[in-house]
XYZ file of C-alpha atoms in Angstrom:
462
model
C -76.117 88.679 1.368
C -75.306 85.108 0.785
C -78.021 82.729 -0.276
C -77.890 79.370 1.426
C -80.463 77.701 -0.703
C -83.165 78.647 -3.144
C -86.180 76.479 -3.569
C -88.246 76.925 -6.751
C -91.847 75.776 -6.554
C -92.441 75.420 -10.277
C -89.409 73.223 -11.028
C -89.269 71.539 -7.635
C -85.485 71.901 -7.588
C -83.219 73.067 -4.730
C -80.110 75.131 -5.267
C -77.358 74.923 -2.510
C -74.830 77.693 -1.993
C -71.314 77.592 -0.760
C -72.065 79.201 2.570
C -74.628 78.466 5.145
C -77.034 81.125 5.992
C -80.550 81.944 6.142
C -82.596 80.140 3.460
C -84.596 82.315 1.207
C -87.392 80.584 -0.689
C -88.485 82.060 -4.010
C -91.807 81.121 -5.326
C -94.816 82.689 -6.981
C -95.831 85.299 -4.502
C -92.911 84.740 -2.003
C -90.979 87.760 -0.912
C -87.454 88.023 0.389
C -88.587 87.936 3.956
C -89.714 84.309 3.562
C -93.388 85.039 4.058
C -95.758 84.241 1.143
C -99.012 85.822 0.332
C -102.011 84.178 1.878
C -105.091 83.060 0.186
C -106.580 86.461 0.572
C -103.716 88.123 -1.226
C -104.392 89.199 -4.763
C -101.048 87.871 -5.849
C -101.612 84.419 -4.446
C -100.929 81.621 -6.825
C -102.584 78.351 -7.317
C -102.917 76.595 -4.019
C -100.664 79.055 -2.144
C -97.240 78.349 -0.510
C -96.736 76.065 2.496
C -93.931 75.353 4.973
C -90.536 73.796 4.343
C -90.185 70.199 5.448
C -87.402 68.457 7.290
C -85.740 67.314 4.154
C -85.660 70.873 2.822
C -88.537 70.450 0.308
C -91.270 72.974 -0.057
C -94.677 71.754 0.899
C -97.874 72.944 -0.912
C -100.816 74.239 0.959
C -103.996 72.462 0.094
C -106.512 74.547 -1.928
C -109.498 75.757 -0.008
C -113.088 76.453 -1.082
C -112.384 80.146 -1.556
C -109.764 79.398 -4.193
C -112.339 77.399 -6.203
C -114.740 80.349 -6.226
C -112.029 82.684 -7.429
C -111.142 80.226 -10.130
C -114.725 80.095 -11.424
C -114.982 83.884 -11.571
C -112.150 84.140 -14.023
C -114.036 84.902 -17.227
C -112.306 85.736 -20.388
C -113.572 89.049 -21.626
C -113.912 89.416 -25.422
C -114.720 92.534 -27.325
C -118.013 92.337 -29.261
C -118.429 93.648 -32.779
C -121.150 96.114 -33.549
C -122.537 96.777 -37.036
C -122.596 100.456 -36.271
C -118.929 100.525 -35.163
C -116.035 100.739 -37.512
C -112.918 98.644 -37.564
C -111.972 99.834 -34.111
C -114.010 99.335 -31.017
C -115.390 101.938 -28.726
C -112.165 102.243 -26.748
C -110.023 102.304 -29.889
C -109.177 98.566 -29.746
C -109.723 96.396 -32.834
C -113.019 94.536 -32.987
C -112.675 90.796 -32.623
C -115.230 88.002 -32.870
C -114.550 84.583 -31.554
C -114.111 81.944 -34.274
C -116.925 79.784 -32.875
C -119.336 82.772 -33.238
C -118.105 84.111 -36.529
C -120.206 81.800 -38.739
C -123.243 81.603 -36.499
C -125.578 83.748 -38.655
C -123.930 83.132 -41.985
C -126.100 81.802 -44.829
C -123.172 80.453 -46.766
C -122.719 76.763 -47.241
C -120.758 75.117 -44.384
C -119.777 71.945 -46.175
C -116.820 73.555 -47.913
C -118.329 73.341 -51.377
C -120.134 75.837 -53.582
C -119.475 79.431 -54.451
C -120.536 80.972 -51.199
C -124.163 81.514 -52.309
C -127.068 81.212 -49.852
C -128.045 77.702 -48.974
C -130.653 75.977 -51.191
C -130.694 78.892 -53.601
C -132.819 80.959 -51.233
C -135.446 78.253 -50.940
C -134.734 77.195 -47.356
C -135.265 78.754 -44.013
C -138.153 80.314 -42.232
C -140.294 82.938 -43.912
C -138.957 82.500 -47.466
C -140.921 82.035 -50.660
C -138.920 79.144 -52.052
C -137.385 78.652 -55.457
C -139.196 80.145 -58.464
C -141.637 77.581 -59.834
C -141.752 75.543 -56.640
C -145.398 76.541 -56.162
C -146.326 74.396 -59.183
C -144.747 71.262 -57.760
C -146.902 69.158 -55.502
C -145.489 66.166 -53.768
C -147.902 63.325 -53.936
C -148.374 61.432 -50.758
C -147.576 57.773 -50.885
C -150.715 55.863 -50.185
C -150.566 52.295 -49.018
C -153.445 50.092 -50.211
C -152.877 47.919 -47.118
C -153.587 50.857 -44.834
C -156.885 50.313 -42.949
C -157.789 53.949 -43.614
C -157.079 53.646 -47.340
C -160.030 54.968 -49.365
C -160.127 53.220 -52.717
C -162.866 55.503 -54.099
C -160.932 58.646 -53.283
C -157.762 57.132 -54.759
C -159.496 56.209 -58.001
C -161.212 59.567 -58.278
C -157.898 61.406 -57.996
C -155.768 59.096 -60.157
C -158.149 57.714 -62.781
C -159.239 61.113 -64.112
C -159.322 61.889 -67.814
C -159.713 65.554 -68.764
C -161.698 66.301 -71.902
C -162.346 69.609 -73.602
C -165.978 70.648 -73.443
C -167.237 73.260 -75.907
C -170.179 75.125 -74.449
C -172.924 75.387 -77.047
C -174.824 78.701 -77.059
C -178.567 78.636 -76.653
C -180.993 79.630 -79.378
C -181.804 82.922 -77.641
C -178.096 83.832 -77.413
C -177.541 83.031 -81.096
C -180.545 85.105 -82.165
C -179.355 88.054 -80.101
C -175.915 87.980 -81.745
C -177.483 87.575 -85.199
C -179.629 90.657 -84.643
C -176.517 92.661 -83.824
C -174.798 91.441 -87.008
C -177.720 92.274 -89.307
C -178.162 95.745 -87.780
C -174.466 96.487 -88.293
C -174.804 95.207 -91.865
C -177.616 97.681 -92.493
C -175.156 100.435 -91.577
C -172.185 99.459 -93.769
C -173.797 97.184 -96.390
C -170.666 95.017 -96.850
C -171.657 91.364 -97.173
C -168.239 89.782 -96.601
C -167.911 91.496 -93.204
C -171.214 89.970 -92.130
C -170.043 86.585 -93.431
C -166.803 86.865 -91.447
C -168.790 87.573 -88.291
C -170.845 84.411 -88.877
C -167.901 82.059 -89.454
C -167.169 81.155 -85.829
C -170.588 81.927 -84.390
C -172.983 79.257 -85.591
C -173.152 75.677 -84.373
C -173.936 73.206 -87.157
C -177.602 72.743 -86.215
C -178.542 76.416 -85.872
C -177.819 77.753 -89.352
C -181.526 78.027 -90.288
C -181.746 80.657 -87.546
C -179.657 82.957 -89.768
C -182.398 83.203 -92.384
C -185.159 83.423 -89.784
C -183.491 86.222 -87.801
C -182.317 88.245 -90.787
C -185.714 88.206 -92.508
C -187.582 88.903 -89.252
C -185.463 92.004 -88.614
C -185.775 93.140 -92.245
C -189.586 92.945 -92.076
C -189.499 95.641 -89.398
C -187.436 97.984 -91.583
C -187.835 99.699 -94.935
C -187.584 98.529 -98.501
C -183.901 99.391 -98.795
C -183.024 97.200 -95.799
C -185.066 94.359 -97.273
C -183.125 94.670 -100.513
C -179.878 94.489 -98.538
C -181.149 91.376 -96.755
C -181.941 89.620 -100.033
C -178.462 90.450 -101.337
C -176.908 89.125 -98.114
C -178.816 85.827 -98.311
C -177.614 85.390 -101.897
C -173.969 86.024 -100.904
C -174.133 83.719 -97.871
C -175.405 80.840 -99.991
C -172.619 78.310 -100.475
C -170.311 79.891 -97.902
C -172.222 79.946 -94.619
C -175.609 78.394 -95.374
C -176.746 75.674 -97.745
C -179.965 75.263 -99.722
C -181.436 73.139 -96.957
C -180.589 75.797 -94.353
C -182.367 78.497 -96.364
C -185.443 76.321 -96.830
C -185.403 75.489 -93.116
C -185.236 79.184 -92.242
C -188.234 79.992 -94.463
C -190.126 77.074 -92.884
C -189.569 78.604 -89.452
C -190.866 81.941 -90.716
C -193.947 80.386 -92.331
C -194.776 78.532 -89.109
C -194.376 81.672 -86.987
C -196.070 84.071 -89.399
C -199.090 84.663 -87.152
C -196.919 86.132 -84.398
C -194.885 88.191 -86.893
C -198.086 89.785 -88.194
C -198.653 91.408 -84.797
C -195.757 93.780 -85.570
C -195.876 93.635 -89.379
C -199.469 93.237 -90.673
C -198.350 92.722 -94.283
C -195.830 90.036 -93.352
C -197.316 87.346 -95.699
C -196.951 89.707 -98.666
C -193.372 90.657 -97.747
C -192.325 87.079 -96.963
C -193.657 85.996 -100.374
C -191.359 88.601 -101.934
C -188.386 87.187 -100.015
C -189.146 83.646 -101.163
C -189.583 84.695 -104.807
C -186.338 86.677 -104.706
C -184.470 83.674 -103.228
C -185.779 81.499 -106.077
C -184.676 84.095 -108.639
C -181.192 84.154 -107.048
C -180.949 80.314 -107.319
C -180.747 79.917 -103.543
C -183.755 77.572 -103.231
C -185.502 75.376 -105.841
C -188.667 76.711 -107.540
C -190.754 73.787 -106.288
C -190.505 75.176 -102.759
C -192.637 78.202 -103.743
C -195.281 76.096 -105.507
C -196.209 74.132 -102.377
C -198.953 76.548 -101.381
C -201.291 73.726 -100.289
C -199.053 72.299 -97.596
C -201.081 70.924 -94.713
C -198.585 71.948 -92.050
C -199.117 75.663 -92.824
C -201.928 77.898 -91.688
C -203.830 80.375 -93.821
C -201.169 83.087 -93.505
C -198.330 80.753 -94.484
C -200.234 79.568 -97.544
C -200.919 83.192 -98.520
C -197.160 83.916 -98.457
C -196.461 81.001 -100.816
C -199.295 82.145 -103.120
C -197.666 85.557 -103.312
C -194.320 83.965 -104.223
C -196.001 81.768 -106.865
C -197.688 84.806 -108.422
C -194.403 86.679 -108.764
C -192.640 83.666 -110.273
C -195.473 83.094 -112.772
C -195.337 86.558 -114.327
C -194.688 86.546 -118.060
C -191.873 89.104 -117.769
C -189.633 86.416 -116.308
C -187.579 86.277 -113.142
C -185.344 89.148 -114.161
C -187.835 91.692 -112.899
C -187.612 90.122 -109.431
C -184.288 91.874 -108.956
C -186.375 95.007 -108.366
C -189.009 93.335 -106.233
C -188.142 95.734 -103.436
C -187.784 98.688 -105.769
C -184.839 101.021 -105.852
C -184.872 102.933 -102.574
C -183.170 105.959 -101.167
C -180.691 108.134 -102.981
C -179.770 105.352 -105.432
C -182.623 106.422 -107.719
C -182.231 109.219 -110.266
C -183.577 112.625 -109.325
C -186.086 112.563 -112.188
C -187.486 109.272 -110.897
C -187.932 110.604 -107.368
C -189.558 113.773 -108.665
C -191.990 111.748 -110.791
C -192.924 109.559 -107.816
C -193.589 112.652 -105.698
C -195.812 114.122 -108.386
C -197.849 110.900 -108.630
C -198.077 110.767 -104.837
C -199.550 114.283 -104.697
C -202.004 113.542 -107.497
C -203.222 110.458 -105.637
C -203.641 112.461 -102.434
C -205.674 115.178 -104.119
C -208.009 112.518 -105.440
C -208.392 110.461 -102.247
C -207.609 113.078 -99.539
C -206.177 110.193 -97.480
C -203.534 111.700 -95.202
C -202.362 108.383 -93.710
C -201.745 106.896 -97.157
C -199.862 110.003 -98.195
C -197.664 109.792 -95.097
C -196.905 106.125 -95.754
C -195.967 106.833 -99.369
C -193.663 109.674 -98.366
C -191.890 107.457 -95.827
C -191.403 104.726 -98.422
C -189.536 107.143 -100.631
C -186.721 107.171 -98.035
C -185.388 110.525 -99.170
C -185.677 112.820 -96.115
C -182.942 115.026 -97.549
C -185.091 115.618 -100.678
C -188.393 116.547 -99.035
C -187.975 120.138 -100.123
C -188.777 118.914 -103.637
C -192.093 117.563 -102.337
C -192.992 120.990 -100.865
C -191.964 122.712 -104.090
C -194.097 120.400 -106.267
C -197.101 120.753 -103.941
C -197.011 124.591 -104.083
C -196.648 124.541 -107.872
C -199.708 122.243 -108.125
C -201.644 124.666 -105.891
C -200.776 127.620 -108.136
C -201.735 125.667 -111.279
C -205.039 124.383 -109.829
C -206.343 127.902 -109.013
C -209.108 126.604 -106.731
C -209.779 126.811 -103.043
C -210.239 123.062 -102.404
C -206.719 122.307 -103.604
C -205.326 125.042 -101.385
C -207.146 123.604 -98.359
C -205.939 120.033 -99.095
C -202.301 121.050 -99.582
C -202.387 123.279 -96.503
C -203.730 120.384 -94.418
C -201.034 118.089 -95.824
C -198.295 120.563 -94.857
C -199.697 120.916 -91.338
C -199.818 117.102 -90.894
C -196.305 116.581 -92.224
C -194.980 119.229 -89.821
C -196.844 117.869 -86.768
C -195.681 114.273 -87.429
C -192.085 115.451 -88.100
C -192.008 113.674 -91.441
C -190.809 116.888 -93.052
C -188.404 119.010 -91.026
C -188.844 122.792 -90.706
C -185.620 123.293 -92.678
C -186.947 121.256 -95.596
C -190.274 123.075 -95.404
C -188.644 126.521 -95.526
C -186.263 125.471 -98.296
C -189.192 124.372 -100.461
C -191.030 127.701 -100.007
C -187.909 129.750 -100.748
C -187.318 127.806 -103.954
C -190.782 128.940 -105.056
C -189.929 132.523 -104.093
C -186.808 132.425 -106.253
C -188.616 130.992 -109.276
C -191.629 133.344 -109.175
C -190.274 135.426 -112.039
C -190.403 132.338 -114.282
C -193.624 130.901 -112.815
C -195.562 134.107 -113.418
C -194.940 133.714 -117.153
C -197.110 130.583 -117.183
C -199.434 131.561 -114.326
C -200.173 135.298 -114.462
C -202.031 135.337 -111.134
C -199.251 133.418 -109.325
C -198.391 136.265 -106.940
C -201.967 136.720 -105.671
C -202.565 132.975 -105.389
C -199.314 132.510 -103.480
C -200.148 135.360 -101.095
C -203.594 133.857 -100.390
C -202.120 130.373 -99.868
C -199.495 131.613 -97.415
C -202.115 133.465 -95.380
C -204.163 130.251 -95.205
C -201.112 128.282 -94.033
C -200.389 130.949 -91.429
C -203.895 130.557 -89.995
C -203.704 126.733 -90.098
C -200.628 126.368 -87.916
C -197.197 127.580 -86.942
C -195.154 125.577 -89.451
C -194.135 128.787 -91.272
C -191.605 131.109 -89.668
C -192.057 134.880 -89.387
C -189.092 135.476 -91.670
C -190.627 133.250 -94.344
C -193.921 135.136 -94.193
C -192.151 138.498 -94.267
C -190.150 137.558 -97.396
C -193.183 136.906 -99.611
C -192.311 138.154 -103.109
C -194.420 140.851 -104.739
C -194.750 141.864 -108.329
């Protein structure tokens, strides 16, 4: 077949052949039969193909409204990436993300600088905590004094503020409570420098006389050994914690409050006079302080305390004997001394038959671990007396000591068994010791239940 002419729509050029024949027009969507696809054809191009004009040129068909709709429906389909998918998509095709969506959710810097770290060091964005330490930075608002709503008082109160350290001073009741704890702990360990260390940072300058007042007040409610410890503590605190004026001020407070102290300690004037005399002997206060017994600012009890101190300081033996003004208490005394004091105590009781005085004297000995010696000495005195009145008095004393728990049952039994063990030697001096002891134990058994059945059953016989 010979081609007469071929008209190309894209180039707009016409090719002429050597022979005339039927003209075949080739275009996008034009077949060999010279008929093009219509608008409804799926292969139709842009605008379609029109007729051939007189001059042999191909004429375009104007685009209709249907072509515009088809043009708008052409949407470029892109494969979406999924975090759960691998490198390949669902259908086996590689995942691909459009460049304009690739950096949408990235937190890296977009200005081309930096090391690819999150923007603002993690301090920006919604729901973040901010940079470490940013909570301590407060941006002050700029305030304009020319603003009609400007509050000069509020501005001055927030800008003209000077912070000063305020040391809260403890009250007198709080100081006294802490001092009581210190002195009670000191009675347990007896170490003066530990008590002084506890007082270093406790006392305000104007409350040092409370040390003497509190320590002496607590010591008046205790025994002689604790009072001796208190006098030693006052002497060691002098020059380190308290001065001479502080000690005198503390004694003045005690003298002025002596009437109330006597409600708990009836012999407080006598004991306070001992404290004052001991402080003078230790060179803590001047001697003239004790000789002011006629002071008008003191009542009768306060003057009596100073008279007691004056009497002790005026003794011809000198002030050296004031070191033992409280005696030597507890286990610090020799055994012979304690035994002699117990013997004198029993002799005084047999003469006066005063049970309350005997109980007080036994308590002042402060040797509860040595009460078995008291029972032993009392039984020996009963065997030596060889009379019924002594047996009755000693039996009543034992019953009272057991009922008041001054002497424990263990100490009571230990004292009786010591007599049992020594009966072979006692009978050499007291021939009737076995009969007297048997009669005395029967009397004690009838008087009360302070003797155990085993103790009664183990009575020695000749």
